[in-house]
Every structure is written in C-alpha cells, then in structure tokens.
Amino acid sequence: MASKIFFLLFLLFLAYPHQHACVNGDATLIKRTCKNTKFYNLCFSSLKSDPSSPNADPKGLAVIMIGIGMSNATSTSSYLSSKLLSPSNNTTLKRVIKECADKYTYAGDALQASVQDLVNEAYDYAYMHITAAKDYPNACHNAFKRYPALSYPLDLALREDGLKHICDVAMGIIDNLDW
C-alpha cells in the first residue's frame, strides 16, 4: 500500500514539475488570475514557481501555463515512445502506445499553435487549440478501450488528467482576457 502511494506521488511530481520551486512573483495578480480557473491550486503553484511570472501580464500568465502544458504533452509523448523500445511481442499494445504517443505530440503542437494565437490576439483560436490539446488524451484513452484485453495504465491516466487540468487552467485564464 505504501509503495502505491509513493508511486502516485512520484507520478504527480512528474506531471507537475513546475510547482515545486517557488519564486517571489506578483502574488496578487497570480491569485486574481487563478481565482477564475477550475483548478486554483494547480494554477497558483505553477505560476508562482515560474521565474518569468513576476513580469507577466495576464496574457503572459496564460502563455506560461500553456508552456507547462507543452512540457507535460512532450514528456508524456517521450514516456510513451520509450515504452515502444521495451521488449514485447504484443503488437496490439505497441500499436496503441504509438497512437497515444502521436496524440500527445499533436497536443503539444496544438498548444504551440495557441501561443502564436495569443501573440496575434486571436483568443478564440487560442482557446480552440487548447481545447483540441485537452481532447487528444481522450483519443489515447479510447484507443485502449477498443481492445478490451488491454488495460489503461494508471500512470497514463494520471498524465492524462494532468494535461486536461493544465488546459482547463489555461482556458480559464484566456476566458478573462479582454477579447
């Protein structure tokens, strides 16, 4: 039991790598910004720990959060790609893992596009790209569901939830920008 708890904490540490160090940022702006998101604690700890947050305006805070999402998506894609290297004769599992790695790569690409949209003040397009990034993990999860003999790995479920929550926070910040 203790090893499962340790493992879950370790995975959460990997899913939210930016929340562990704190910098002295503009806590008032960060609190006000995060108050309007679904996941206040994730928002506040992530933004507070980023060294560029003290000089960021609300749009900059959205960009920081999107960057955290890009790191999560890239990390998950790399993690899944590394699983492809492990010796296994289960070609179905390898095919599904490859599909999932691709979906997380697409999520990262969509988040990258949303940053450019924010720069261009195309907030509706930024929101659309973040929504797409949030949905790509569902496609991965559904790929596992197509094969009842395959179980959806707990560590992947945690990473999926992490990316979805990060995207929710970024969308919450964008909701409050002046469109």
C-alpha atoms as a PDB file:
ATOM      1  CA  MET A   1       0.000   0.000   0.000  1.00  0.00           C
ATOM      2  CA  ALA A   2       2.750   2.459   0.930  1.00  0.00           C
ATOM      3  CA  SER A   3       4.589   1.731  -2.317  1.00  0.00           C
ATOM      4  CA  LYS A   4       1.439   2.536  -4.336  1.00  0.00           C
ATOM      5  CA  ILE A   5       1.075   5.873  -2.554  1.00  0.00           C
ATOM      6  CA  PHE A   6       4.745   6.663  -3.123  1.00  0.00           C
ATOM      7  CA  PHE A   7       4.355   5.728  -6.796  1.00  0.00           C
ATOM      8  CA  LEU A   8       1.308   8.002  -7.198  1.00  0.00           C
ATOM      9  CA  LEU A   9       3.114  10.901  -5.525  1.00  0.00           C
ATOM     10  CA  PHE A  10       6.093  10.323  -7.792  1.00  0.00           C
ATOM     11  CA  LEU A  11       3.838  10.411 -10.863  1.00  0.00           C
ATOM     12  CA  LEU A  12       2.192  13.605  -9.677  1.00  0.00           C
ATOM     13  CA  PHE A  13       5.660  15.085  -9.208  1.00  0.00           C
ATOM     14  CA  LEU A  14       6.409  14.221 -12.845  1.00  0.00           C
ATOM     15  CA  ALA A  15       3.071  15.523 -14.078  1.00  0.00           C
ATOM     16  CA  TYR A  16       3.516  18.902 -12.378  1.00  0.00           C
ATOM     17  CA  PRO A  17       7.257  19.519 -12.412  1.00  0.00           C
ATOM     18  CA  HIS A  18       6.991  23.316 -12.206  1.00  0.00           C
ATOM     19  CA  GLN A  19       5.150  23.523  -8.920  1.00  0.00           C
ATOM     20  CA  HIS A  20       7.941  22.557  -6.576  1.00  0.00           C
ATOM     21  CA  ALA A  21      10.189  25.604  -6.554  1.00  0.00           C
ATOM     22  CA  CYS A  22       8.826  28.989  -5.581  1.00  0.00           C
ATOM     23  CA  VAL A  23       9.846  32.412  -6.751  1.00  0.00           C
ATOM     24  CA  ASN A  24       8.716  35.757  -5.434  1.00  0.00           C
ATOM     25  CA  GLY A  25       6.253  36.641  -8.209  1.00  0.00           C
ATOM     26  CA  ASP A  26       3.347  39.052  -8.322  1.00  0.00           C
ATOM     27  CA  ALA A  27       1.200  37.004  -5.982  1.00  0.00           C
ATOM     28  CA  THR A  28      -1.733  39.421  -6.208  1.00  0.00           C
ATOM     29  CA  LEU A  29      -2.030  39.143  -9.992  1.00  0.00           C
ATOM     30  CA  ILE A  30      -1.478  35.394  -9.873  1.00  0.00           C
ATOM     31  CA  LYS A  31      -4.140  34.936  -7.163  1.00  0.00           C
ATOM     32  CA  ARG A  32      -6.617  37.136  -9.016  1.00  0.00           C
ATOM     33  CA  THR A  33      -5.932  35.301 -12.271  1.00  0.00           C
ATOM     34  CA  CYS A  34      -6.109  31.817 -10.759  1.00  0.00           C
ATOM     35  CA  LYS A  35      -9.290  32.590  -8.855  1.00  0.00           C
ATOM     36  CA  ASN A  36     -11.128  32.433 -12.184  1.00  0.00           C
ATOM     37  CA  THR A  37      -9.883  28.948 -13.120  1.00  0.00           C
ATOM     38  CA  LYS A  38     -11.190  25.465 -12.331  1.00  0.00           C
ATOM     39  CA  PHE A  39      -8.004  24.392 -10.547  1.00  0.00           C
ATOM     40  CA  TYR A  40      -6.837  27.269  -8.372  1.00  0.00           C
ATOM     41  CA  ASN A  41      -4.096  25.335  -6.546  1.00  0.00           C
ATOM     42  CA  LEU A  42      -2.589  23.972  -9.754  1.00  0.00           C
ATOM     43  CA  CYS A  43      -2.751  27.421 -11.334  1.00  0.00           C
ATOM     44  CA  PHE A  44      -1.278  29.278  -8.373  1.00  0.00           C
ATOM     45  CA  SER A  45       1.551  26.847  -7.627  1.00  0.00           C
ATOM     46  CA  SER A  46       2.504  26.519 -11.298  1.00  0.00           C
ATOM     47  CA  LEU A  47       2.542  30.250 -11.983  1.00  0.00           C
ATOM     48  CA  LYS A  48       4.142  31.170  -8.661  1.00  0.00           C
ATOM     49  CA  SER A  49       7.000  28.770  -9.319  1.00  0.00           C
ATOM     50  CA  ASP A  50       7.785  30.071 -12.799  1.00  0.00           C
ATOM     51  CA  PRO A  51      10.620  32.634 -12.767  1.00  0.00           C
ATOM     52  CA  SER A  52       9.041  34.677 -15.572  1.00  0.00           C
ATOM     53  CA  SER A  53       5.731  35.204 -13.744  1.00  0.00           C
ATOM     54  CA  PRO A  54       6.771  38.347 -11.806  1.00  0.00           C
ATOM     55  CA  ASN A  55       6.971  40.294 -15.056  1.00  0.00           C
ATOM     56  CA  ALA A  56       3.985  38.720 -16.790  1.00  0.00           C
ATOM     57  CA  ASP A  57       0.627  40.278 -17.508  1.00  0.00           C
ATOM     58  CA  PRO A  58      -2.476  38.033 -17.648  1.00  0.00           C
ATOM     59  CA  LYS A  59      -1.755  37.056 -21.263  1.00  0.00           C
ATOM     60  CA  GLY A  60       1.800  36.201 -20.239  1.00  0.00           C
ATOM     61  CA  LEU A  61       0.457  34.040 -17.408  1.00  0.00           C
ATOM     62  CA  ALA A  62      -1.654  32.170 -19.988  1.00  0.00           C
ATOM     63  CA  VAL A  63       1.477  31.628 -22.086  1.00  0.00           C
ATOM     64  CA  ILE A  64       3.327  30.285 -19.038  1.00  0.00           C
ATOM     65  CA  MET A  65       0.501  27.847 -18.313  1.00  0.00           C
ATOM     66  CA  ILE A  66       0.439  26.748 -21.950  1.00  0.00           C
ATOM     67  CA  GLY A  67       4.196  26.160 -21.751  1.00  0.00           C
ATOM     68  CA  ILE A  68       3.630  23.900 -18.758  1.00  0.00           C
ATOM     69  CA  GLY A  69       1.057  22.018 -20.829  1.00  0.00           C
ATOM     70  CA  MET A  70       3.524  21.700 -23.693  1.00  0.00           C
ATOM     71  CA  SER A  71       6.092  20.245 -21.291  1.00  0.00           C
ATOM     72  CA  ASN A  72       3.513  17.781 -20.000  1.00  0.00           C
ATOM     73  CA  ALA A  73       2.490  16.693 -23.517  1.00  0.00           C
ATOM     74  CA  THR A  74       6.099  16.357 -24.675  1.00  0.00           C
ATOM     75  CA  SER A  75       7.073  14.437 -21.553  1.00  0.00           C
ATOM     76  CA  THR A  76       4.137  12.066 -21.968  1.00  0.00           C
ATOM     77  CA  SER A  77       4.882  11.503 -25.648  1.00  0.00           C
ATOM     78  CA  SER A  78       8.527  10.752 -24.819  1.00  0.00           C
ATOM     79  CA  TYR A  79       7.485   8.449 -21.988  1.00  0.00           C
ATOM     80  CA  LEU A  80       5.189   6.515 -24.336  1.00  0.00           C
ATOM     81  CA  SER A  81       7.830   6.376 -27.063  1.00  0.00           C
ATOM     82  CA  SER A  82      10.273   4.891 -24.570  1.00  0.00           C
ATOM     83  CA  LYS A  83       7.715   2.154 -23.850  1.00  0.00           C
ATOM     84  CA  LEU A  84       7.914   1.168 -27.514  1.00  0.00           C
ATOM     85  CA  LEU A  85      11.559   0.226 -27.010  1.00  0.00           C
ATOM     86  CA  SER A  86      10.788  -2.320 -24.309  1.00  0.00           C
ATOM     87  CA  PRO A  87      10.793  -5.911 -25.488  1.00  0.00           C
ATOM     88  CA  SER A  88       7.251  -7.118 -26.087  1.00  0.00           C
ATOM     89  CA  ASN A  89       5.587  -9.408 -28.572  1.00  0.00           C
ATOM     90  CA  ASN A  90       2.244  -7.671 -28.098  1.00  0.00           C
ATOM     91  CA  THR A  91       1.930  -5.819 -31.398  1.00  0.00           C
ATOM     92  CA  THR A  92      -1.525  -4.515 -30.483  1.00  0.00           C
ATOM     93  CA  LEU A  93      -0.173  -2.868 -27.349  1.00  0.00           C
ATOM     94  CA  LYS A  94       2.716  -1.352 -29.285  1.00  0.00           C
ATOM     95  CA  ARG A  95       0.319  -0.006 -31.919  1.00  0.00           C
ATOM     96  CA  VAL A  96      -1.875   1.604 -29.254  1.00  0.00           C
ATOM     97  CA  ILE A  97       1.125   3.067 -27.429  1.00  0.00           C
ATOM     98  CA  LYS A  98       2.416   4.512 -30.723  1.00  0.00           C
ATOM     99  CA  GLU A  99      -1.019   6.030 -31.390  1.00  0.00           C
ATOM    100  CA  CYS A 100      -1.019   7.547 -27.906  1.00  0.00           C
ATOM    101  CA  ALA A 101       2.491   8.957 -28.318  1.00  0.00           C
ATOM    102  CA  ASP A 102       1.331  10.589 -31.552  1.00  0.00           C
ATOM    103  CA  LYS A 103      -1.766  12.046 -29.849  1.00  0.00           C
ATOM    104  CA  TYR A 104       0.346  13.666 -27.138  1.00  0.00           C
ATOM    105  CA  THR A 105       2.661  15.058 -29.824  1.00  0.00           C
ATOM    106  CA  TYR A 106      -0.401  16.573 -31.518  1.00  0.00           C
ATOM    107  CA  ALA A 107      -1.482  18.014 -28.174  1.00  0.00           C
ATOM    108  CA  GLY A 108       1.892  19.722 -27.836  1.00  0.00           C
ATOM    109  CA  ASP A 109       1.607  21.050 -31.383  1.00  0.00           C
ATOM    110  CA  ALA A 110      -1.880  22.418 -30.680  1.00  0.00           C
ATOM    111  CA  LEU A 111      -0.600  24.151 -27.547  1.00  0.00           C
ATOM    112  CA  GLN A 112       2.292  25.643 -29.531  1.00  0.00           C
ATOM    113  CA  ALA A 113      -0.215  26.991 -32.049  1.00  0.00           C
ATOM    114  CA  SER A 114      -2.230  28.535 -29.209  1.00  0.00           C
ATOM    115  CA  VAL A 115       0.796  30.560 -28.107  1.00  0.00           C
ATOM    116  CA  GLN A 116       1.048  32.086 -31.579  1.00  0.00           C
ATOM    117  CA  ASP A 117      -2.691  32.768 -31.459  1.00  0.00           C
ATOM    118  CA  LEU A 118      -2.241  34.636 -28.174  1.00  0.00           C
ATOM    119  CA  VAL A 119       0.589  36.690 -29.657  1.00  0.00           C
ATOM    120  CA  ASN A 120      -1.761  37.624 -32.511  1.00  0.00           C
ATOM    121  CA  GLU A 121      -4.558  38.316 -30.011  1.00  0.00           C
ATOM    122  CA  ALA A 122      -6.683  35.664 -31.714  1.00  0.00           C
ATOM    123  CA  TYR A 123      -8.051  34.483 -28.383  1.00  0.00           C
ATOM    124  CA  ASP A 124     -10.847  32.402 -29.886  1.00  0.00           C
ATOM    125  CA  TYR A 125      -8.315  30.412 -31.920  1.00  0.00           C
ATOM    126  CA  ALA A 126      -6.048  30.029 -28.897  1.00  0.00           C
ATOM    127  CA  TYR A 127      -8.992  28.658 -26.955  1.00  0.00           C
ATOM    128  CA  MET A 128      -9.829  26.285 -29.822  1.00  0.00           C
ATOM    129  CA  HIS A 129      -6.253  24.950 -29.971  1.00  0.00           C
ATOM    130  CA  ILE A 130      -6.130  24.420 -26.208  1.00  0.00           C
ATOM    131  CA  THR A 131      -9.473  22.620 -26.366  1.00  0.00           C
ATOM    132  CA  ALA A 132      -8.010  20.338 -29.039  1.00  0.00           C
ATOM    133  CA  ALA A 133      -4.925  19.696 -26.893  1.00  0.00           C
ATOM    134  CA  LYS A 134      -7.181  18.809 -23.977  1.00  0.00           C
ATOM    135  CA  ASP A 135      -9.084  16.322 -26.148  1.00  0.00           C
ATOM    136  CA  TYR A 136      -6.120  14.414 -27.625  1.00  0.00           C
ATOM    137  CA  PRO A 137      -5.649  12.338 -24.440  1.00  0.00           C
ATOM    138  CA  ASN A 138      -9.258  11.147 -24.854  1.00  0.00           C
ATOM    139  CA  ALA A 139      -8.300   9.671 -28.212  1.00  0.00           C
ATOM    140  CA  CYS A 140      -5.485   7.805 -26.496  1.00  0.00           C
ATOM    141  CA  HIS A 141      -7.816   6.520 -23.799  1.00  0.00           C
ATOM    142  CA  ASN A 142     -10.314   5.451 -26.465  1.00  0.00           C
ATOM    143  CA  ALA A 143      -7.583   3.561 -28.317  1.00  0.00           C
ATOM    144  CA  PHE A 144      -7.134   1.386 -25.232  1.00  0.00           C
ATOM    145  CA  LYS A 145     -10.907   0.898 -24.968  1.00  0.00           C
ATOM    146  CA  ARG A 146     -11.014  -0.552 -28.485  1.00  0.00           C
ATOM    147  CA  TYR A 147      -9.052  -3.527 -27.180  1.00  0.00           C
ATOM    148  CA  PRO A 148     -10.690  -4.948 -24.036  1.00  0.00           C
ATOM    149  CA  ALA A 149      -7.672  -7.145 -23.354  1.00  0.00           C
ATOM    150  CA  LEU A 150      -5.567  -4.005 -22.808  1.00  0.00           C
ATOM    151  CA  SER A 151      -5.881  -2.104 -19.581  1.00  0.00           C
ATOM    152  CA  TYR A 152      -5.354   1.639 -19.448  1.00  0.00           C
ATOM    153  CA  PRO A 153      -2.192   2.208 -17.377  1.00  0.00           C
ATOM    154  CA  LEU A 154      -2.644   4.190 -14.160  1.00  0.00           C
ATOM    155  CA  ASP A 155       0.426   6.323 -14.843  1.00  0.00           C
ATOM    156  CA  LEU A 156      -1.011   7.293 -18.225  1.00  0.00           C
ATOM    157  CA  ALA A 157      -4.384   8.122 -16.618  1.00  0.00           C
ATOM    158  CA  LEU A 158      -2.596  10.464 -14.197  1.00  0.00           C
ATOM    159  CA  ARG A 159      -0.719  12.138 -17.036  1.00  0.00           C
ATOM    160  CA  GLU A 160      -3.991  12.476 -18.975  1.00  0.00           C
ATOM    161  CA  ASP A 161      -5.671  14.168 -16.027  1.00  0.00           C
ATOM    162  CA  GLY A 162      -2.668  16.422 -15.549  1.00  0.00           C
ATOM    163  CA  LEU A 163      -2.753  17.684 -19.126  1.00  0.00           C
ATOM    164  CA  LYS A 164      -6.513  18.166 -19.043  1.00  0.00           C
ATOM    165  CA  HIS A 165      -6.276  20.183 -15.820  1.00  0.00           C
ATOM    166  CA  ILE A 166      -3.450  22.323 -17.171  1.00  0.00           C
ATOM    167  CA  CYS A 167      -5.502  23.032 -20.302  1.00  0.00           C
ATOM    168  CA  ASP A 168      -8.526  23.902 -18.149  1.00  0.00           C
ATOM    169  CA  VAL A 169      -6.417  26.422 -16.247  1.00  0.00           C
ATOM    170  CA  ALA A 170      -5.070  27.976 -19.458  1.00  0.00           C
ATOM    171  CA  MET A 171      -8.602  28.261 -20.861  1.00  0.00           C
ATOM    172  CA  GLY A 172      -9.793  29.827 -17.617  1.00  0.00           C
ATOM    173  CA  ILE A 173      -7.085  32.476 -17.880  1.00  0.00           C
ATOM    174  CA  ILE A 174      -7.930  33.178 -21.522  1.00  0.00           C
ATOM    175  CA  ASP A 175     -11.624  33.484 -20.625  1.00  0.00           C
ATOM    176  CA  ASN A 176     -10.709  36.538 -18.588  1.00  0.00           C
ATOM    177  CA  LEU A 177      -8.576  38.312 -21.170  1.00  0.00           C
ATOM    178  CA  ASP A 178     -10.116  41.302 -22.902  1.00  0.00           C
ATOM    179  CA  TRP A 179     -11.386  39.900 -26.179  1.00  0.00           C
END
